[in-house]
Amino acid sequence: EVQLVESGGGLVKPGGSLRLSCAASGFTFSSYSMNWVRQAPGKGLEWVSSISSSSSYIYYADSVKGRFTISRDNAKNSLYLQMNSLRAEDTAVYYCARDREYSPFDYWGQGTLVTVSS
Amino acid sequence: DIQMTQSPSTLSASVGDRVTITCRASQSISSWLAWYQQKPGKAPKLLIYKASSLESGVPSRFSGSGSGTEFTLTISSLQPDDFATYYCQQYNSYFLTFGGGTKVEIK
């Protein structure tokens, strides 16, 4: 069974940093591109970042470019999101999601809440 | 970036109704469109990919159509479990974008 489990969320002050993790199981992690998607409270979905299976290709939404860094460790079946210079508008539930050929986001984690507030 | 516009933003319907949600792209995305269902407090669930392909395990009352810039999600006979928010998403570009969502409410 495919499982994605996010962790690392919490309360952080504006300007602070946080590192999210996503532990994957039930599939060959190293064969799939992975993504982070977020959802602000009461709002819609926003794609944040994507990373290819071998980390060769990385993309970011303009809203986080230069502040967030996506990475992965295929030996540990883990995906990461390093978030720096956090702002109030980064407050959201952050989901990791798997890509499949011809289809994005076929599996999602349960999400982890990041709250940026003083 | 490619903008995705969904309509309506809210839809009131009854069990058994046929429901149609529209999604328009700001430029052609061929058939690179997916639909998701999200219930409160839960992660989204993939329903349709490549505009009209039904994800495994999704009931056949859900269907998708369209190409280019205009797409629709149809629920042929609304069931109690279908009251949720639905999102379209384009993946023609590496910079992925979602529609604003359509909340399907009980009439």
PDB file of C-alpha atoms in Angstrom:
ATOM      1  CA  GLU A   1       0.000   0.000   0.000  1.00  0.00           C
ATOM      2  CA  VAL A   2       1.328   3.405  -0.997  1.00  0.00           C
ATOM      3  CA  GLN A   3       1.813   5.672   2.005  1.00  0.00           C
ATOM      4  CA  LEU A   4       3.094   9.227   2.262  1.00  0.00           C
ATOM      5  CA  VAL A   5       3.523  10.650   5.751  1.00  0.00           C
ATOM      6  CA  GLU A   6       4.468  14.293   6.245  1.00  0.00           C
ATOM      7  CA  SER A   7       6.058  15.691   9.386  1.00  0.00           C
ATOM      8  CA  GLY A   8       7.848  18.778  10.590  1.00  0.00           C
ATOM      9  CA  GLY A   9       5.042  21.310  10.628  1.00  0.00           C
ATOM     10  CA  GLY A  10       4.441  23.692  13.485  1.00  0.00           C
ATOM     11  CA  LEU A  11       4.344  27.293  14.644  1.00  0.00           C
ATOM     12  CA  VAL A  12       7.178  29.552  13.480  1.00  0.00           C
ATOM     13  CA  LYS A  13       7.732  33.302  13.628  1.00  0.00           C
ATOM     14  CA  PRO A  14       7.875  35.433  10.476  1.00  0.00           C
ATOM     15  CA  GLY A  15      11.369  35.265   9.013  1.00  0.00           C
ATOM     16  CA  GLY A  16      11.968  31.868  10.564  1.00  0.00           C
ATOM     17  CA  SER A  17      12.733  28.497   8.997  1.00  0.00           C
ATOM     18  CA  LEU A  18      11.204  25.057   9.027  1.00  0.00           C
ATOM     19  CA  ARG A  19      12.027  21.750   7.330  1.00  0.00           C
ATOM     20  CA  LEU A  20       9.242  19.450   6.280  1.00  0.00           C
ATOM     21  CA  SER A  21       9.740  15.754   5.618  1.00  0.00           C
ATOM     22  CA  CYS A  22       7.664  13.206   3.739  1.00  0.00           C
ATOM     23  CA  ALA A  23       8.316   9.512   4.369  1.00  0.00           C
ATOM     24  CA  ALA A  24       7.290   7.271   1.492  1.00  0.00           C
ATOM     25  CA  SER A  25       6.523   3.553   1.540  1.00  0.00           C
ATOM     26  CA  GLY A  26       4.754   0.918  -0.524  1.00  0.00           C
ATOM     27  CA  PHE A  27       6.348   1.836  -3.848  1.00  0.00           C
ATOM     28  CA  THR A  28       9.742   2.301  -5.481  1.00  0.00           C
ATOM     29  CA  PHE A  29      10.324   5.881  -4.352  1.00  0.00           C
ATOM     30  CA  SER A  30      13.377   6.403  -6.554  1.00  0.00           C
ATOM     31  CA  SER A  31      11.265   5.884  -9.697  1.00  0.00           C
ATOM     32  CA  TYR A  32       8.803   8.714  -9.145  1.00  0.00           C
ATOM     33  CA  SER A  33       8.806  12.484  -9.297  1.00  0.00           C
ATOM     34  CA  MET A  34       7.446  14.081  -6.141  1.00  0.00           C
ATOM     35  CA  ASN A  35       5.771  17.335  -5.247  1.00  0.00           C
ATOM     36  CA  TRP A  36       4.740  19.656  -2.453  1.00  0.00           C
ATOM     37  CA  VAL A  37       1.290  21.230  -2.593  1.00  0.00           C
ATOM     38  CA  ARG A  38      -0.153  23.579   0.021  1.00  0.00           C
ATOM     39  CA  GLN A  39      -3.561  24.802   1.078  1.00  0.00           C
ATOM     40  CA  ALA A  40      -4.050  27.929   3.147  1.00  0.00           C
ATOM     41  CA  PRO A  41      -6.890  27.752   5.694  1.00  0.00           C
ATOM     42  CA  GLY A  42     -10.225  27.891   3.866  1.00  0.00           C
ATOM     43  CA  LYS A  43      -8.526  28.382   0.502  1.00  0.00           C
ATOM     44  CA  GLY A  44      -7.765  26.342  -2.607  1.00  0.00           C
ATOM     45  CA  LEU A  45      -4.822  24.208  -3.580  1.00  0.00           C
ATOM     46  CA  GLU A  46      -1.477  25.715  -4.613  1.00  0.00           C
ATOM     47  CA  TRP A  47       1.372  23.748  -6.142  1.00  0.00           C
ATOM     48  CA  VAL A  48       4.661  24.636  -4.413  1.00  0.00           C
ATOM     49  CA  SER A  49       7.482  22.583  -5.907  1.00  0.00           C
ATOM     50  CA  SER A  50       8.378  19.472  -7.915  1.00  0.00           C
ATOM     51  CA  ILE A  51      11.471  17.276  -8.047  1.00  0.00           C
ATOM     52  CA  SER A  52      12.242  14.553 -10.566  1.00  0.00           C
ATOM     53  CA  SER A  53      13.127  11.012  -9.555  1.00  0.00           C
ATOM     54  CA  SER A  54      16.898  11.601  -9.661  1.00  0.00           C
ATOM     55  CA  SER A  55      16.712  15.245  -8.543  1.00  0.00           C
ATOM     56  CA  SER A  56      17.839  16.356 -12.005  1.00  0.00           C
ATOM     57  CA  TYR A  57      14.841  18.625 -12.514  1.00  0.00           C
ATOM     58  CA  ILE A  58      13.451  20.945  -9.855  1.00  0.00           C
ATOM     59  CA  TYR A  59      10.704  23.551 -10.194  1.00  0.00           C
ATOM     60  CA  TYR A  60       9.209  26.105  -7.827  1.00  0.00           C
ATOM     61  CA  ALA A  61       6.161  28.319  -7.781  1.00  0.00           C
ATOM     62  CA  ASP A  62       7.063  31.996  -8.045  1.00  0.00           C
ATOM     63  CA  SER A  63       5.599  32.556  -4.579  1.00  0.00           C
ATOM     64  CA  VAL A  64       8.317  30.443  -2.919  1.00  0.00           C
ATOM     65  CA  LYS A  65      11.245  30.645  -5.351  1.00  0.00           C
ATOM     66  CA  GLY A  66      14.431  31.719  -3.585  1.00  0.00           C
ATOM     67  CA  ARG A  67      13.027  30.905  -0.138  1.00  0.00           C
ATOM     68  CA  PHE A  68      12.105  27.208  -0.323  1.00  0.00           C
ATOM     69  CA  THR A  69      14.303  24.277  -1.350  1.00  0.00           C
ATOM     70  CA  ILE A  70      12.992  20.863  -2.307  1.00  0.00           C
ATOM     71  CA  SER A  71      15.218  17.803  -2.007  1.00  0.00           C
ATOM     72  CA  ARG A  72      14.994  14.061  -1.698  1.00  0.00           C
ATOM     73  CA  ASP A  73      16.997  11.127  -0.361  1.00  0.00           C
ATOM     74  CA  ASN A  74      16.153   8.034  -2.386  1.00  0.00           C
ATOM     75  CA  ALA A  75      18.135   5.812  -0.023  1.00  0.00           C
ATOM     76  CA  LYS A  76      15.864   6.919   2.812  1.00  0.00           C
ATOM     77  CA  ASN A  77      12.653   7.059   0.727  1.00  0.00           C
ATOM     78  CA  SER A  78      12.186  10.621   1.868  1.00  0.00           C
ATOM     79  CA  LEU A  79      11.203  13.981   0.407  1.00  0.00           C
ATOM     80  CA  TYR A  80      12.021  17.301   2.052  1.00  0.00           C
ATOM     81  CA  LEU A  81      11.057  20.951   1.889  1.00  0.00           C
ATOM     82  CA  GLN A  82      13.366  23.473   3.499  1.00  0.00           C
ATOM     83  CA  MET A  83      11.416  26.667   4.079  1.00  0.00           C
ATOM     84  CA  ASN A  84      13.317  29.875   4.907  1.00  0.00           C
ATOM     85  CA  SER A  85      12.257  33.496   5.326  1.00  0.00           C
ATOM     86  CA  LEU A  86       8.761  32.372   6.165  1.00  0.00           C
ATOM     87  CA  ARG A  87       5.881  34.805   5.831  1.00  0.00           C
ATOM     88  CA  ALA A  88       2.354  34.878   7.222  1.00  0.00           C
ATOM     89  CA  GLU A  89       1.052  33.981   3.765  1.00  0.00           C
ATOM     90  CA  ASP A  90       2.986  30.688   3.892  1.00  0.00           C
ATOM     91  CA  THR A  91       0.575  29.494   6.584  1.00  0.00           C
ATOM     92  CA  ALA A  92      -1.028  26.368   5.146  1.00  0.00           C
ATOM     93  CA  VAL A  93      -1.367  22.636   5.266  1.00  0.00           C
ATOM     94  CA  TYR A  94       1.513  21.214   3.233  1.00  0.00           C
ATOM     95  CA  TYR A  95       0.959  17.962   1.360  1.00  0.00           C
ATOM     96  CA  CYS A  96       3.470  15.785  -0.401  1.00  0.00           C
ATOM     97  CA  ALA A  97       2.130  14.091  -3.514  1.00  0.00           C
ATOM     98  CA  ARG A  98       3.438  11.549  -5.998  1.00  0.00           C
ATOM     99  CA  ASP A  99       3.530  11.931  -9.763  1.00  0.00           C
ATOM    100  CA  ARG A 100       2.686   9.048 -12.056  1.00  0.00           C
ATOM    101  CA  GLU A 101       3.282   8.842 -15.808  1.00  0.00           C
ATOM    102  CA  TYR A 102       0.514  10.791 -17.579  1.00  0.00           C
ATOM    103  CA  SER A 103      -0.982  11.786 -14.257  1.00  0.00           C
ATOM    104  CA  PRO A 104       0.033  14.143 -11.500  1.00  0.00           C
ATOM    105  CA  PHE A 105      -0.676  13.625  -7.803  1.00  0.00           C
ATOM    106  CA  ASP A 106      -2.081  10.124  -7.748  1.00  0.00           C
ATOM    107  CA  TYR A 107      -1.221   9.698  -4.069  1.00  0.00           C
ATOM    108  CA  TRP A 108      -1.182  12.335  -1.324  1.00  0.00           C
ATOM    109  CA  GLY A 109      -0.063  12.409   2.266  1.00  0.00           C
ATOM    110  CA  GLN A 110      -2.343  13.533   5.087  1.00  0.00           C
ATOM    111  CA  GLY A 111      -0.674  16.933   5.294  1.00  0.00           C
ATOM    112  CA  THR A 112       1.227  18.871   7.949  1.00  0.00           C
ATOM    113  CA  LEU A 113       0.182  22.308   9.183  1.00  0.00           C
ATOM    114  CA  VAL A 114       2.623  25.196   9.076  1.00  0.00           C
ATOM    115  CA  THR A 115       1.595  28.337  10.932  1.00  0.00           C
ATOM    116  CA  VAL A 116       3.655  31.504  10.540  1.00  0.00           C
ATOM    117  CA  SER A 117       2.752  33.971  13.227  1.00  0.00           C
ATOM    118  CA  SER A 118       4.385  36.184  15.824  1.00  0.00           C
TER     119      SER A 118
ATOM    120  CA  ASP B   1       1.719  30.829 -15.896  1.00  0.00           C
ATOM    121  CA  ILE B   2      -1.400  29.090 -17.150  1.00  0.00           C
ATOM    122  CA  GLN B   3      -4.510  30.288 -15.323  1.00  0.00           C
ATOM    123  CA  MET B   4      -7.327  27.840 -14.601  1.00  0.00           C
ATOM    124  CA  THR B   5     -10.850  29.171 -14.079  1.00  0.00           C
ATOM    125  CA  GLN B   6     -13.550  26.950 -12.631  1.00  0.00           C
ATOM    126  CA  SER B   7     -17.279  27.592 -12.647  1.00  0.00           C
ATOM    127  CA  PRO B   8     -19.442  27.700 -10.741  1.00  0.00           C
ATOM    128  CA  SER B   9     -17.630  28.294  -7.458  1.00  0.00           C
ATOM    129  CA  THR B  10     -20.585  26.812  -5.550  1.00  0.00           C
ATOM    130  CA  LEU B  11     -23.255  24.456  -6.770  1.00  0.00           C
ATOM    131  CA  SER B  12     -26.375  23.330  -4.891  1.00  0.00           C
ATOM    132  CA  ALA B  13     -27.784  20.008  -6.015  1.00  0.00           C
ATOM    133  CA  SER B  14     -29.868  17.084  -4.855  1.00  0.00           C
ATOM    134  CA  VAL B  15     -29.096  13.390  -4.698  1.00  0.00           C
ATOM    135  CA  GLY B  16     -29.681  11.911  -8.143  1.00  0.00           C
ATOM    136  CA  ASP B  17     -29.002  15.158 -10.028  1.00  0.00           C
ATOM    137  CA  ARG B  18     -26.669  15.339 -12.989  1.00  0.00           C
ATOM    138  CA  VAL B  19     -23.915  17.810 -12.164  1.00  0.00           C
ATOM    139  CA  THR B  20     -21.475  19.514 -14.499  1.00  0.00           C
ATOM    140  CA  ILE B  21     -18.448  21.590 -13.507  1.00  0.00           C
ATOM    141  CA  THR B  22     -16.482  23.603 -16.064  1.00  0.00           C
ATOM    142  CA  CYS B  23     -12.792  24.423 -16.117  1.00  0.00           C
ATOM    143  CA  ARG B  24     -11.182  26.820 -18.601  1.00  0.00           C
ATOM    144  CA  ALA B  25      -7.483  27.244 -19.253  1.00  0.00           C
ATOM    145  CA  SER B  26      -5.913  30.562 -20.238  1.00  0.00           C
ATOM    146  CA  GLN B  27      -4.096  28.793 -23.085  1.00  0.00           C
ATOM    147  CA  SER B  28      -4.243  25.393 -24.703  1.00  0.00           C
ATOM    148  CA  ILE B  29      -3.195  22.531 -22.435  1.00  0.00           C
ATOM    149  CA  SER B  30      -4.073  19.744 -24.877  1.00  0.00           C
ATOM    150  CA  SER B  31      -5.552  17.021 -22.616  1.00  0.00           C
ATOM    151  CA  TRP B  32      -3.201  17.535 -19.680  1.00  0.00           C
ATOM    152  CA  LEU B  33      -5.935  18.107 -17.129  1.00  0.00           C
ATOM    153  CA  ALA B  34      -6.822  16.335 -13.903  1.00  0.00           C
ATOM    154  CA  TRP B  35      -9.806  16.546 -11.546  1.00  0.00           C
ATOM    155  CA  TYR B  36      -9.666  16.026  -7.779  1.00  0.00           C
ATOM    156  CA  GLN B  37     -12.260  15.659  -5.048  1.00  0.00           C
ATOM    157  CA  GLN B  38     -11.559  16.998  -1.580  1.00  0.00           C
ATOM    158  CA  LYS B  39     -13.570  16.554   1.579  1.00  0.00           C
ATOM    159  CA  PRO B  40     -13.078  18.732   4.681  1.00  0.00           C
ATOM    160  CA  GLY B  41      -9.926  17.890   6.595  1.00  0.00           C
ATOM    161  CA  LYS B  42      -8.787  15.360   4.024  1.00  0.00           C
ATOM    162  CA  ALA B  43      -6.231  15.272   1.244  1.00  0.00           C
ATOM    163  CA  PRO B  44      -7.501  15.616  -2.318  1.00  0.00           C
ATOM    164  CA  LYS B  45      -8.287  12.447  -4.254  1.00  0.00           C
ATOM    165  CA  LEU B  46      -7.534  12.003  -7.947  1.00  0.00           C
ATOM    166  CA  LEU B  47     -10.674  11.305  -9.975  1.00  0.00           C
ATOM    167  CA  ILE B  48      -9.798  11.944 -13.624  1.00  0.00           C
ATOM    168  CA  TYR B  49      -6.483  12.360 -15.434  1.00  0.00           C
ATOM    169  CA  LYS B  50      -5.602  13.230 -19.016  1.00  0.00           C
ATOM    170  CA  ALA B  51      -8.966  15.002 -19.231  1.00  0.00           C
ATOM    171  CA  SER B  52     -11.097  11.880 -19.559  1.00  0.00           C
ATOM    172  CA  SER B  53      -9.315   8.879 -18.028  1.00  0.00           C
ATOM    173  CA  LEU B  54     -11.017   7.540 -14.922  1.00  0.00           C
ATOM    174  CA  GLU B  55      -8.657   6.792 -12.066  1.00  0.00           C
ATOM    175  CA  SER B  56      -8.781   3.207 -10.827  1.00  0.00           C
ATOM    176  CA  GLY B  57     -11.407   2.671  -8.143  1.00  0.00           C
ATOM    177  CA  VAL B  58     -13.361   5.846  -8.947  1.00  0.00           C
ATOM    178  CA  PRO B  59     -17.078   5.227  -9.606  1.00  0.00           C
ATOM    179  CA  SER B  60     -18.155   5.332 -13.240  1.00  0.00           C
ATOM    180  CA  ARG B  61     -20.697   8.092 -12.508  1.00  0.00           C
ATOM    181  CA  PHE B  62     -17.723  10.454 -12.744  1.00  0.00           C
ATOM    182  CA  SER B  63     -16.575  11.412 -16.221  1.00  0.00           C
ATOM    183  CA  GLY B  64     -14.386  14.065 -17.777  1.00  0.00           C
ATOM    184  CA  SER B  65     -14.276  15.582 -21.228  1.00  0.00           C
ATOM    185  CA  GLY B  66     -12.673  18.360 -23.213  1.00  0.00           C
ATOM    186  CA  SER B  67      -9.380  19.378 -24.724  1.00  0.00           C
ATOM    187  CA  GLY B  68      -7.521  22.545 -25.513  1.00  0.00           C
ATOM    188  CA  THR B  69      -8.924  25.194 -23.180  1.00  0.00           C
ATOM    189  CA  GLU B  70     -12.352  23.949 -22.099  1.00  0.00           C
ATOM    190  CA  PHE B  71     -13.044  20.948 -19.892  1.00  0.00           C
ATOM    191  CA  THR B  72     -15.928  19.506 -17.919  1.00  0.00           C
ATOM    192  CA  LEU B  73     -16.363  17.133 -15.014  1.00  0.00           C
ATOM    193  CA  THR B  74     -19.747  15.413 -14.941  1.00  0.00           C
ATOM    194  CA  ILE B  75     -21.324  13.421 -12.148  1.00  0.00           C
ATOM    195  CA  SER B  76     -24.147  11.503 -13.798  1.00  0.00           C
ATOM    196  CA  SER B  77     -26.200  10.869 -10.665  1.00  0.00           C
ATOM    197  CA  LEU B  78     -25.073  12.690  -7.532  1.00  0.00           C
ATOM    198  CA  GLN B  79     -24.653  10.468  -4.477  1.00  0.00           C
ATOM    199  CA  PRO B  80     -24.459  11.501  -0.791  1.00  0.00           C
ATOM    200  CA  ASP B  81     -20.727  10.733  -0.773  1.00  0.00           C
ATOM    201  CA  ASP B  82     -20.149  13.207  -3.632  1.00  0.00           C
ATOM    202  CA  PHE B  83     -20.806  16.376  -1.638  1.00  0.00           C
ATOM    203  CA  ALA B  84     -17.317  17.860  -1.598  1.00  0.00           C
ATOM    204  CA  THR B  85     -15.096  20.427  -3.295  1.00  0.00           C
ATOM    205  CA  TYR B  86     -13.735  19.674  -6.750  1.00  0.00           C
ATOM    206  CA  TYR B  87     -10.571  21.094  -8.309  1.00  0.00           C
ATOM    207  CA  CYS B  88      -9.206  20.987 -11.810  1.00  0.00           C
ATOM    208  CA  GLN B  89      -5.458  21.129 -12.432  1.00  0.00           C
ATOM    209  CA  GLN B  90      -3.374  21.565 -15.541  1.00  0.00           C
ATOM    210  CA  TYR B  91      -0.082  19.763 -16.037  1.00  0.00           C
ATOM    211  CA  ASN B  92       0.788  20.905 -19.536  1.00  0.00           C
ATOM    212  CA  SER B  93       3.441  23.118 -18.003  1.00  0.00           C
ATOM    213  CA  TYR B  94       6.041  22.254 -15.381  1.00  0.00           C
ATOM    214  CA  PHE B  95       4.480  25.108 -13.389  1.00  0.00           C
ATOM    215  CA  LEU B  96       1.341  23.365 -12.281  1.00  0.00           C
ATOM    216  CA  THR B  97      -1.813  25.315 -11.529  1.00  0.00           C
ATOM    217  CA  PHE B  98      -5.179  24.527  -9.984  1.00  0.00           C
ATOM    218  CA  GLY B  99      -8.589  26.009 -10.523  1.00  0.00           C
ATOM    219  CA  GLY B 100     -10.194  27.831  -7.643  1.00  0.00           C
ATOM    220  CA  GLY B 101     -12.496  24.948  -6.744  1.00  0.00           C
ATOM    221  CA  THR B 102     -16.208  24.152  -6.944  1.00  0.00           C
ATOM    222  CA  LYS B 103     -18.058  23.302  -3.761  1.00  0.00           C
ATOM    223  CA  VAL B 104     -20.964  20.930  -4.340  1.00  0.00           C
ATOM    224  CA  GLU B 105     -23.536  21.448  -1.600  1.00  0.00           C
ATOM    225  CA  ILE B 106     -26.755  19.718  -0.658  1.00  0.00           C
ATOM    226  CA  LYS B 107     -29.816  21.551  -1.982  1.00  0.00           C
TER     227      LYS B 107
END
